[in-house]
Short mmCIF file of C-alpha atoms in Angstrom, two decimals:
data_model
loop_
_atom_site.label_atom_id
_atom_site.label_comp_id
_atom_site.label_asym_id
_atom_site.label_seq_id
_atom_site.Cartn_x
_atom_site.Cartn_y
_atom_site.Cartn_z
CA MET A 1 -0.07 -0.03 0.14
CA GLN A 2 1.21 3.44 -0.87
CA PHE A 3 1.46 5.88 2.06
CA ILE A 4 1.06 9.50 1.23
CA LEU A 5 1.94 10.44 4.76
CA GLU A 6 4.31 8.29 7.46
CA THR A 7 5.71 9.20 10.79
CA SER A 8 7.81 6.66 12.46
CA GLY A 9 8.71 7.13 16.13
CA LEU A 10 7.54 10.28 16.60
CA THR A 11 7.94 11.29 20.12
CA TYR A 12 7.35 14.73 21.71
CA ALA A 13 7.54 16.52 25.09
CA PHE A 14 6.73 20.14 25.99
CA SER A 15 8.91 19.70 28.96
CA ARG A 16 10.86 16.94 30.63
CA LYS A 17 7.98 15.37 32.14
CA GLN A 18 6.21 12.70 30.43
CA PRO A 19 6.08 12.94 26.74
CA VAL A 20 2.69 14.01 24.99
CA LEU A 21 3.40 11.52 22.09
CA ASP A 22 5.35 8.39 22.37
CA ASN A 23 6.40 6.68 19.40
CA ILE A 24 3.60 7.45 17.07
CA ASN A 25 3.81 5.57 13.76
CA LEU A 26 1.06 7.13 11.49
CA GLN A 27 0.40 5.65 7.96
CA VAL A 28 -2.05 7.44 5.77
CA PRO A 29 -2.81 5.64 2.67
CA GLU A 30 -3.03 7.51 -0.69
CA GLY A 31 -6.67 8.53 -1.59
CA SER A 32 -7.87 7.54 1.91
CA ILE A 33 -9.72 9.80 4.44
CA TYR A 34 -8.03 9.05 7.60
CA GLY A 35 -9.77 9.61 10.77
CA PHE A 36 -7.60 10.56 13.59
CA LEU A 37 -9.41 9.98 16.71
CA GLY A 38 -8.79 10.31 20.21
CA PRO A 39 -10.37 12.02 23.41
CA ASN A 40 -9.53 15.87 23.96
CA GLY A 41 -5.76 16.16 25.05
CA ALA A 42 -4.83 12.58 23.52
CA GLY A 43 -2.30 14.50 21.44
CA LYS A 44 -4.05 14.78 17.94
CA THR A 45 -3.30 18.36 17.57
CA THR A 46 0.41 17.91 18.64
CA THR A 47 0.88 15.30 16.36
CA LEU A 48 -0.58 17.39 13.37
CA LYS A 49 1.29 20.25 14.24
CA LEU A 50 4.63 18.48 14.04
CA ILE A 51 3.50 16.84 10.61
CA LEU A 52 3.28 20.68 9.46
CA GLY A 53 6.46 21.86 11.04
CA LEU A 54 4.92 24.04 13.50
CA LEU A 55 6.45 22.29 16.23
CA THR A 56 10.04 21.45 16.08
CA ARG A 57 10.58 17.84 15.88
CA GLN A 58 12.44 16.24 18.74
CA ARG A 59 12.55 12.40 18.05
CA GLY A 60 11.32 10.33 15.06
CA ASP A 61 10.74 10.97 11.28
CA ILE A 62 8.18 12.45 9.14
CA THR A 63 7.73 11.58 5.38
CA LEU A 64 5.37 12.97 2.75
CA TRP A 65 5.12 11.28 -0.51
CA GLY A 66 8.22 9.19 0.52
CA ARG A 67 10.34 12.71 1.09
CA SER A 68 11.72 13.80 4.41
CA PHE A 69 9.72 16.85 5.46
CA GLU A 70 12.92 18.73 6.64
CA LYS A 71 14.64 18.05 3.45
CA ASP A 72 12.16 19.31 1.28
CA ARG A 73 9.83 21.47 3.39
CA LYS A 74 8.68 23.93 0.82
CA GLY A 75 8.15 21.76 -2.00
CA LEU A 76 6.00 19.42 0.35
CA LEU A 77 3.87 22.38 1.91
CA ARG A 78 2.92 23.34 -1.75
CA ARG A 79 1.11 20.15 -2.01
CA LEU A 80 -0.66 20.18 1.40
CA GLY A 81 -3.39 22.10 2.71
CA SER A 82 -4.15 22.68 6.48
CA PHE A 83 -6.60 23.78 9.16
CA ILE A 84 -5.53 23.57 12.65
CA GLU A 85 -7.71 24.15 15.37
CA THR A 86 -9.45 27.36 14.58
CA PRO A 87 -9.78 29.12 11.40
CA SER A 88 -6.55 31.32 10.25
CA LEU A 89 -8.58 34.45 9.01
CA TYR A 90 -7.98 38.23 9.06
CA GLY A 91 -11.12 39.78 10.70
CA HIS A 92 -10.65 43.13 9.10
CA LEU A 93 -10.85 41.66 5.39
CA SER A 94 -13.46 40.11 3.29
CA ALA A 95 -13.70 36.54 2.41
CA MET A 96 -12.28 37.53 -0.86
CA ASP A 97 -9.38 39.57 0.34
CA ASN A 98 -8.68 36.68 2.75
CA LEU A 99 -8.14 34.48 0.04
CA LEU A 100 -6.35 36.69 -2.12
CA VAL A 101 -3.78 36.98 1.00
CA TRP A 102 -3.00 33.29 0.35
CA GLN A 103 -3.48 33.35 -3.41
CA LYS A 104 -0.27 35.67 -3.71
CA ILE A 105 1.80 33.44 -1.70
CA TYR A 106 0.80 30.23 -3.53
CA HIS A 107 0.91 32.19 -6.83
CA CYS A 108 -2.18 29.91 -7.99
CA PRO A 109 -4.74 31.12 -10.34
CA LEU A 110 -7.35 33.69 -9.27
CA GLU A 111 -10.02 31.27 -10.33
CA ASN A 112 -9.20 29.15 -7.45
CA ILE A 113 -10.75 31.77 -5.23
CA ALA A 114 -14.10 31.71 -6.74
CA ARG A 115 -13.93 27.80 -6.85
CA ALA A 116 -12.80 27.51 -3.34
CA LEU A 117 -15.81 29.95 -2.02
CA ARG A 118 -18.21 28.03 -4.35
CA LEU A 119 -17.02 24.42 -2.80
CA VAL A 120 -17.69 25.90 0.81
CA GLY A 121 -20.90 27.78 -0.19
CA LEU A 122 -19.48 31.25 0.51
CA THR A 123 -20.21 33.02 -2.71
CA ASP A 124 -22.24 35.82 -1.53
CA THR A 125 -20.56 37.31 1.35
CA GLY A 126 -19.33 40.34 -0.86
CA SER A 127 -17.40 43.15 1.08
CA LYS A 128 -18.82 41.85 4.56
CA LYS A 129 -15.76 41.61 7.03
CA VAL A 130 -14.72 38.25 8.17
CA ARG A 131 -15.35 39.46 11.94
CA GLN A 132 -18.98 39.83 11.00
CA PHE A 133 -19.38 36.30 9.95
CA SER A 134 -21.08 33.54 12.15
CA PHE A 135 -18.73 30.69 13.66
CA GLY A 136 -20.08 28.36 11.01
CA MET A 137 -19.05 30.74 8.12
CA LYS A 138 -15.61 31.18 9.31
CA GLN A 139 -15.06 27.54 9.92
CA ARG A 140 -16.04 27.19 6.00
CA LEU A 141 -13.74 30.08 5.09
CA GLY A 142 -11.01 28.32 7.09
CA ILE A 143 -11.47 25.18 4.95
CA ALA A 144 -11.56 27.30 1.72
CA VAL A 145 -8.10 28.73 2.68
CA ALA A 146 -6.75 25.20 2.92
CA LEU A 147 -8.18 24.22 -0.55
CA LEU A 148 -7.45 27.24 -2.31
CA HIS A 149 -4.27 25.98 -3.95
CA ARG A 150 -5.84 22.69 -4.71
CA PRO A 151 -3.72 20.55 -2.57
CA ALA A 152 -3.20 16.74 -2.79
CA LEU A 153 -3.28 16.27 0.90
CA LEU A 154 -5.68 18.03 3.40
CA VAL A 155 -4.69 18.00 7.23
CA LEU A 156 -7.48 19.20 9.18
CA ASP A 157 -7.93 19.31 12.86
CA GLU A 158 -11.31 19.23 14.23
CA PRO A 159 -12.83 21.16 11.29
CA THR A 160 -16.50 20.46 12.52
CA ASN A 161 -15.82 21.60 16.16
CA GLY A 162 -18.39 23.96 17.22
CA LEU A 163 -20.45 23.58 14.21
CA ASP A 164 -24.42 23.01 14.10
CA PRO A 165 -25.60 19.59 12.84
CA HIS A 166 -26.42 21.04 9.42
CA GLY A 167 -23.08 22.60 9.17
CA ILE A 168 -21.34 19.13 10.35
CA ILE A 169 -23.18 17.52 7.49
CA ASP A 170 -22.15 19.97 5.01
CA ILE A 171 -18.41 19.80 5.85
CA ARG A 172 -18.55 15.92 5.74
CA GLU A 173 -20.42 15.70 2.50
CA LEU A 174 -17.85 18.36 1.13
CA LEU A 175 -14.73 16.19 2.37
CA LYS A 176 -16.31 13.32 1.13
CA THR A 177 -16.88 15.07 -2.70
CA LEU A 178 -13.35 16.37 -2.50
CA ASN A 179 -11.79 12.93 -1.84
CA ARG A 180 -14.03 10.98 -4.39
CA GLU A 181 -14.12 13.27 -7.18
CA GLU A 182 -10.60 14.92 -6.99
CA GLY A 183 -8.81 12.13 -5.16
CA ILE A 184 -7.55 14.57 -2.39
CA THR A 185 -6.28 12.50 0.44
CA ILE A 186 -7.58 13.93 3.71
CA LEU A 187 -6.35 13.42 7.42
CA VAL A 188 -8.94 14.68 9.68
CA SER A 189 -8.63 14.45 13.51
CA SER A 190 -11.71 14.66 15.57
CA HIS A 191 -12.75 13.59 19.18
CA LEU A 192 -16.30 12.71 17.80
CA LEU A 193 -16.56 9.10 17.21
CA SER A 194 -19.82 9.25 15.40
CA GLU A 195 -18.15 11.93 12.91
CA VAL A 196 -15.41 9.71 12.11
CA GLU A 197 -17.47 6.64 11.47
CA LYS A 198 -19.64 8.40 8.88
CA LEU A 199 -16.57 10.11 7.06
CA ALA A 200 -13.22 8.03 7.25
CA THR A 201 -12.18 5.12 5.28
CA HIS A 202 -9.14 4.42 7.63
CA MET A 203 -8.74 5.50 11.41
CA GLY A 204 -5.89 5.76 13.91
CA ILE A 205 -7.02 6.02 17.77
CA ILE A 206 -4.56 7.84 19.97
CA HIS A 207 -4.78 7.98 23.60
CA HIS A 208 -2.55 9.57 26.12
CA GLY A 209 0.20 10.22 23.45
CA SER A 210 0.08 6.43 22.06
CA MET A 211 -1.42 4.94 19.00
CA VAL A 212 -3.72 2.26 20.26
CA TYR A 213 -5.08 1.38 16.75
CA GLN A 214 -4.49 1.92 13.06
CA GLY A 215 -6.01 0.21 10.35
CA THR A 216 -9.45 0.67 8.37
CA LEU A 217 -12.75 1.00 10.07
CA HIS A 218 -13.90 -2.03 8.67
CA GLY A 219 -11.01 -4.01 10.35
CA LEU A 220 -11.85 -2.47 13.57
CA LEU A 221 -15.63 -3.28 13.50
CA SER A 222 -14.80 -6.90 11.87
CA ARG A 223 -12.90 -7.78 15.46
CA HIS A 224 -15.84 -7.05 17.52
CA PRO A 225 -18.64 -8.16 15.01
CA HIS A 226 -21.14 -8.04 18.02
CA ALA A 227 -20.51 -4.44 19.55
CA ASP A 228 -20.95 -1.06 18.40
CA LEU A 229 -18.40 1.54 17.68
CA GLU A 230 -18.81 3.28 20.81
CA LYS A 231 -18.12 0.39 22.88
CA ILE A 232 -15.22 -0.87 20.70
CA PHE A 233 -13.46 2.61 20.83
CA LEU A 234 -13.82 2.76 24.90
CA ASP A 235 -12.64 -0.66 25.12
CA THR A 236 -9.67 0.17 22.87
CA ILE A 237 -8.51 3.16 24.98
CA LYS A 238 -9.10 1.49 27.91
CA LEU A 239 -6.74 -1.69 27.05
CA GLY A 240 -4.40 0.84 25.24
CA ALA A 241 -4.32 -1.89 22.44
CA LEU A 242 -6.50 -4.27 20.72
CA MET B 23 10.42 36.07 -6.81
CA MET B 24 8.89 34.40 -3.63
CA PHE B 25 9.70 37.62 -1.72
CA VAL B 26 7.71 39.83 -4.14
CA HIS B 27 4.58 37.29 -3.62
CA SER B 28 5.24 37.36 0.19
CA PHE B 29 5.25 41.07 -0.15
CA GLN B 30 2.03 41.56 -1.98
CA SER B 31 0.40 39.27 0.49
CA GLU B 32 1.47 41.27 3.41
CA TRP B 33 0.58 44.60 1.72
CA LEU B 34 -3.09 43.07 1.27
CA LYS B 35 -3.04 42.30 5.05
CA LYS B 36 -2.80 45.85 6.13
CA LYS B 37 -5.73 46.87 4.02
CA HIS B 38 -8.33 48.56 6.30
CA SER B 39 -6.03 47.84 9.24
CA ALA B 40 -5.62 50.38 12.23
CA ALA B 41 -1.95 50.74 11.31
CA VAL B 42 -3.05 52.11 7.98
CA ALA B 43 -5.17 54.82 9.59
CA LEU B 44 -2.54 55.58 11.95
CA VAL B 45 -0.01 56.44 9.21
CA TRP B 46 -2.42 58.95 7.48
CA SER B 47 -3.86 60.37 10.55
CA GLY B 48 -0.44 60.68 12.14
CA ALA B 49 1.27 62.21 9.19
CA PHE B 50 -1.52 64.88 8.53
CA PHE B 51 -2.35 65.52 12.36
CA ILE B 52 0.41 68.17 13.11
CA PRO B 53 0.01 69.83 9.58
CA LEU B 54 -3.53 70.14 10.15
CA LEU B 55 -3.08 71.86 13.39
CA MET B 56 -0.62 74.35 11.84
CA LEU B 57 -3.14 74.89 9.14
CA ILE B 58 -5.90 75.87 11.67
CA ILE B 59 -3.56 77.91 13.62
CA ARG B 60 -2.44 79.70 10.39
CA LEU B 61 -5.98 80.32 9.40
CA LYS B 62 -6.84 81.81 12.73
CA LYS B 63 -4.14 84.32 12.72
CA PHE B 64 -5.01 85.21 9.15
CA LYS B 65 -3.64 88.77 9.69
CA ASP B 66 -0.03 87.55 9.59
CA LEU B 67 -0.57 85.43 6.40
CA ALA B 68 0.44 87.97 3.78
CA SER B 69 3.58 88.58 5.67
CA ASP B 70 4.21 85.26 6.35
CA ASN B 71 3.84 83.88 2.72
CA ALA B 72 5.93 86.91 1.52
CA SER B 73 9.05 85.72 3.95
CA PRO B 74 11.66 83.74 2.46
CA GLY B 75 11.98 81.69 5.52
CA LEU B 76 8.06 80.54 5.52
CA TRP B 77 9.05 76.90 4.89
CA ALA B 78 12.07 76.50 7.18
CA TRP B 79 9.78 78.07 9.95
CA LEU B 80 6.84 75.56 9.17
CA TYR B 81 9.18 72.56 8.64
CA GLY B 82 10.80 73.40 12.11
CA LEU B 83 7.40 74.04 13.83
CA ASN B 84 6.15 70.60 12.36
CA TRP B 85 9.05 68.53 13.28
CA GLN B 86 9.17 70.00 16.93
CA PHE B 87 6.12 68.08 17.64
CA MET B 88 6.74 65.05 15.38
CA ALA B 89 10.42 64.33 16.49
CA PHE B 90 9.86 64.55 20.18
CA PHE B 91 6.41 62.85 20.69
CA LEU B 92 4.47 61.39 17.65
CA LEU B 93 6.96 59.93 15.57
CA PRO B 94 8.49 57.49 18.33
CA LEU B 95 4.86 56.77 19.56
CA GLY B 96 3.50 56.31 16.09
CA VAL B 97 6.18 54.16 14.86
CA MET B 98 6.06 52.09 18.14
CA LEU B 99 2.22 51.67 17.73
CA ALA B 100 2.44 51.11 13.92
CA THR B 101 4.89 48.30 14.11
CA SER B 102 3.20 46.52 16.92
CA LEU B 103 -0.14 46.78 15.11
CA ILE B 104 1.23 45.37 11.82
CA THR B 105 3.25 42.79 13.51
CA GLN B 106 0.60 41.67 15.92
CA LEU B 107 -1.85 40.91 12.85
CA GLU B 108 -1.13 37.31 12.87
CA TYR B 109 -1.58 36.70 16.72
CA ARG B 110 -4.73 38.77 16.91
CA ASN B 111 -6.20 36.65 14.11
CA ASN B 112 -4.70 33.23 14.91
CA THR B 113 -3.07 33.28 11.49
CA TRP B 114 0.62 32.27 12.57
CA LYS B 115 -0.04 28.69 12.15
CA GLN B 116 -1.23 29.21 8.38
CA VAL B 117 1.70 31.61 7.57
CA HIS B 118 4.03 29.10 8.63
CA THR B 119 2.49 26.16 6.75
CA THR B 120 2.71 28.04 3.27
CA PRO B 121 5.68 27.32 1.04
CA GLN B 122 7.87 30.29 2.11
CA ASP B 123 11.24 30.23 3.98
CA MET B 124 10.97 31.84 7.45
CA SER B 125 13.44 34.38 6.18
CA THR B 126 10.97 35.47 3.37
CA ILE B 127 8.31 35.82 5.73
CA PHE B 128 10.47 37.85 8.50
CA LEU B 129 11.82 40.22 5.63
CA SER B 130 8.60 40.75 3.95
CA LYS B 131 6.84 41.77 7.39
CA LEU B 132 9.86 44.36 8.01
CA SER B 133 9.86 45.74 4.46
CA ILE B 134 6.11 46.41 4.92
CA LEU B 135 7.07 48.23 8.11
CA LEU B 136 9.90 50.16 6.47
CA VAL B 137 7.59 51.06 3.10
CA MET B 138 4.76 52.44 5.61
CA LEU B 139 7.52 54.56 7.45
CA VAL B 140 8.68 56.29 3.95
CA GLN B 141 5.01 56.56 3.04
CA PHE B 142 4.52 58.70 6.50
CA PHE B 143 7.50 60.88 5.78
CA LEU B 144 6.19 61.47 2.50
CA LEU B 145 2.74 62.42 3.38
CA PHE B 146 4.04 64.45 6.34
CA ASN B 147 5.81 66.57 3.74
CA ILE B 148 3.06 66.85 1.76
CA GLY B 149 1.15 67.71 4.81
CA ILE B 150 3.79 70.75 5.60
CA TRP B 151 3.27 71.58 2.08
CA LEU B 152 -0.45 71.93 2.34
CA ALA B 153 -0.18 73.95 5.55
CA GLY B 154 2.13 76.37 3.58
CA VAL B 155 -0.18 77.02 0.52
CA LEU B 156 -3.82 75.94 1.56
CA PRO B 157 -4.23 79.46 3.68
CA ALA B 158 -3.66 81.39 0.49
CA VAL B 159 -6.58 79.18 -1.25
CA PHE B 160 -9.05 79.71 1.75
CA LYS B 161 -8.02 83.49 2.54
CA GLY B 162 -7.47 84.73 -1.00
CA VAL B 163 -3.87 86.07 0.13
CA ALA B 164 -0.54 85.66 -2.17
CA PHE B 165 0.85 82.19 -2.13
CA PRO B 166 4.14 81.67 -0.43
CA ARG B 167 7.01 83.44 -2.52
CA ALA B 168 9.76 81.04 -1.79
CA SER B 169 9.47 77.69 -3.41
CA PHE B 170 8.92 74.47 -1.39
CA PRO B 171 12.59 73.06 -0.83
CA TRP B 172 11.54 69.26 -1.23
CA VAL B 173 15.13 68.04 -1.74
CA LYS B 174 16.19 69.62 1.53
CA PHE B 175 13.21 68.33 3.49
CA LEU B 176 12.99 65.10 2.07
CA ARG B 177 16.93 64.80 3.02
CA GLY B 178 16.07 65.88 6.26
CA SER B 179 13.11 63.40 6.54
CA GLY B 180 15.73 60.91 5.40
CA TYR B 181 17.77 61.28 8.68
CA PHE B 182 14.84 61.23 10.70
CA PHE B 183 13.89 57.99 8.76
CA ILE B 184 17.17 56.47 9.72
CA ASP B 185 16.80 57.70 13.50
CA SER B 186 13.41 55.93 13.52
CA LEU B 187 14.78 52.59 12.68
CA PRO B 188 15.68 51.27 16.15
CA ILE B 189 12.36 51.73 17.39
CA VAL B 190 11.23 49.69 14.44
CA GLY B 191 13.72 46.99 15.35
CA LEU B 192 13.14 46.53 18.58
CA GLN B 193 9.45 46.74 18.59
CA TYR B 194 9.32 44.15 15.70
CA LEU B 195 11.66 41.85 17.83
CA VAL B 196 9.15 42.09 20.81
CA SER B 197 6.12 42.00 18.64
CA LEU B 198 7.06 38.88 16.97
CA GLN B 199 7.74 37.18 20.59
CA PHE B 200 4.84 37.86 22.40
CA ARG B 201 1.24 37.04 21.79
CA ASN B 202 0.01 39.95 24.30
CA PHE B 203 -0.25 43.15 22.49
CA LEU B 204 0.65 44.99 25.97
CA ALA B 205 4.21 43.47 25.86
CA PRO B 206 5.61 45.53 22.74
CA LEU B 207 3.68 48.69 24.22
CA CYS B 208 4.92 48.30 27.66
CA VAL B 209 8.54 48.04 26.55
CA GLY B 210 8.22 50.74 23.87
CA ILE B 211 6.81 53.36 26.34
CA ALA B 212 9.41 52.53 29.07
CA LEU B 213 12.02 53.07 26.63
CA TYR B 214 10.35 56.29 25.40
CA VAL B 215 9.96 57.59 28.72
CA ALA B 216 13.60 56.74 29.51
CA SER B 217 14.75 58.65 26.45
CA VAL B 218 12.75 61.81 27.25
CA ILE B 219 14.56 61.68 30.97
CA ALA B 220 17.82 61.14 29.27
CA ILE B 221 17.67 63.86 26.51
CA GLU B 222 19.99 66.47 28.07
CA TRP B 223 22.09 63.70 29.51
CA GLU B 224 25.65 63.71 27.94
CA TYR B 225 25.30 59.99 27.01
CA GLY B 226 21.67 60.49 25.84
CA TYR B 227 22.77 59.14 22.48
CA THR B 228 22.99 55.65 23.78
CA ILE B 229 19.45 55.24 24.49
CA PRO B 230 17.71 53.73 21.11
CA TYR B 231 14.34 55.71 21.19
CA ASN B 232 16.16 58.97 21.43
CA TYR B 233 17.41 59.75 17.86
CA SER B 234 14.64 61.66 16.38
CA ALA B 235 14.53 64.09 19.17
CA LEU B 236 18.23 64.57 19.25
CA GLU B 237 18.11 64.92 15.28
CA TYR B 238 15.46 67.62 15.83
CA LEU B 239 17.84 69.59 18.54
CA VAL B 240 20.89 69.63 16.39
CA SER B 241 19.60 69.97 12.87
CA ILE B 242 16.65 72.26 13.37
CA LYS B 243 17.34 74.19 16.61
CA GLY B 244 20.93 74.13 16.03
CA ASN B 245 22.05 72.68 19.37
CA ARG B 246 25.61 71.18 20.11
CA LEU B 247 26.31 68.00 18.34
CA PRO B 248 26.29 64.93 20.83
CA SER B 249 29.69 63.45 20.96
CA ALA B 250 28.83 60.39 18.57
CA ASN B 251 27.29 60.29 15.29
CA ILE B 252 23.67 59.55 16.21
CA HIS B 253 22.81 58.11 12.71
CA VAL B 254 25.54 55.58 13.02
CA TRP B 255 24.24 54.47 16.39
CA ALA B 256 20.70 54.43 14.93
CA LEU B 257 21.81 52.15 12.25
CA VAL B 258 23.98 49.86 14.28
CA TYR B 259 21.12 49.38 16.88
CA PHE B 260 18.85 48.46 13.99
CA ALA B 261 20.90 45.97 12.67
CA VAL B 262 21.62 44.37 16.19
CA PHE B 263 17.76 44.34 16.74
CA ILE B 264 16.87 42.98 13.50
CA ILE B 265 19.68 40.11 13.70
CA LEU B 266 18.60 39.32 17.20
CA SER B 267 14.81 39.37 16.01
CA TYR B 268 15.48 36.97 13.29
CA PHE B 269 17.67 34.61 15.47
CA LEU B 270 14.72 34.51 18.13
CA TYR B 271 12.08 33.99 15.39
CA ARG B 272 13.81 31.31 13.52
CA THR B 273 14.40 29.33 16.89
CA LYS B 274 10.91 29.72 18.19
CA LYS B 275 9.79 26.27 19.31
CA ASP B 276 6.13 26.67 18.77
CA LYS B 277 5.43 28.40 15.28
CA SER B 278 1.69 28.02 15.68
#
């Protein structure tokens, strides 16, 4: 199987105390929607920040498309779109101007702006400043920023956090469409089991900084044919391993 | 080429921002006050406009308030506002996951600050010119007899530009390091107060926020020269602050 993203032995500590990540070996297959699941504080965001180079790597390796992140940072970031924790938006600018800010850096066609806005359903916001947007609109615009340069891999950290049920369904359908129709590989973290279940083709479960399961969703369910996913998840993180 | 794209992106970010409003209002504030005062004293207008020393008088008056007060505080505030845009909007994490070198990000932001400073000085000189010519338009007196000494005034502004660089450098350093907007402001105000206290001190030129006031005292008021070249001191301070700032920015553990 071809992995678009791999980490090996990724370990990280904010201080000399207990590491927040311990030997994380993440393998994201090309073309998959990889649900990175874990309770709050499990280490999901720290893992994603390390993958994106936002935190300085301490131990372990990160490769994207088989290339070391540190050796080809710029080349790899050009093929990657991200959304970490909260949307990164300039409140004093309109949606269009926000995307223009990133369009200049990626030097991608201007048409990409209209496309990204259309994909997230924000075509009619005009000159309205982003600070006047609802939370859901900001969340969608944050995803538009990640999609702007048509990346091959999307790294999304809790993109549906704080959205109403309608907003959650919209984002889920958008991600499925992007994966199916444009072949974008998606690594999406969540603490919502039901969300990952409906969206992901593959899954990694992290608990207290350690990976306790990695594989297909089908594989996880088939090991416990008579239990529901919630029970399997709770058993998994309780036991620390299957 | 990446630097150009990055600069364009940074230029867009400052659109509608408070820093832009500060540049425009700060540049025209004192010339506007001078204009109002001149219009109030309209009896002197004709003789003032006929005087060959009109522009030097206006330039000196405008710079008196600018050099001591508005310039250091304005540079401090504008630098902090521009740099803190990323913290305030939670956008550092997005900036640092774009395919740009850290040095490109650092230099493009710094370039925006320097271009805004140049813009400020140009607008200020235009303001001085307007304070000179507009009374003639409103009050029907003759226009100033002497022509506006653009080259001389822009050269003078160039020195004030150099003298402001240490403030840009240190405020940039502090603003890049701290999420809290108060941190760069507190450092800036503390150093500004120290510089005001030390202005008469023999070694006052060692305080990096002092140079615009010293430049005014020497070049416009004709005071005695300090025992050191303040422009060289300003450039050295700027270089030190920028190198240190880049080192700290580059080695920051958490870039989100």
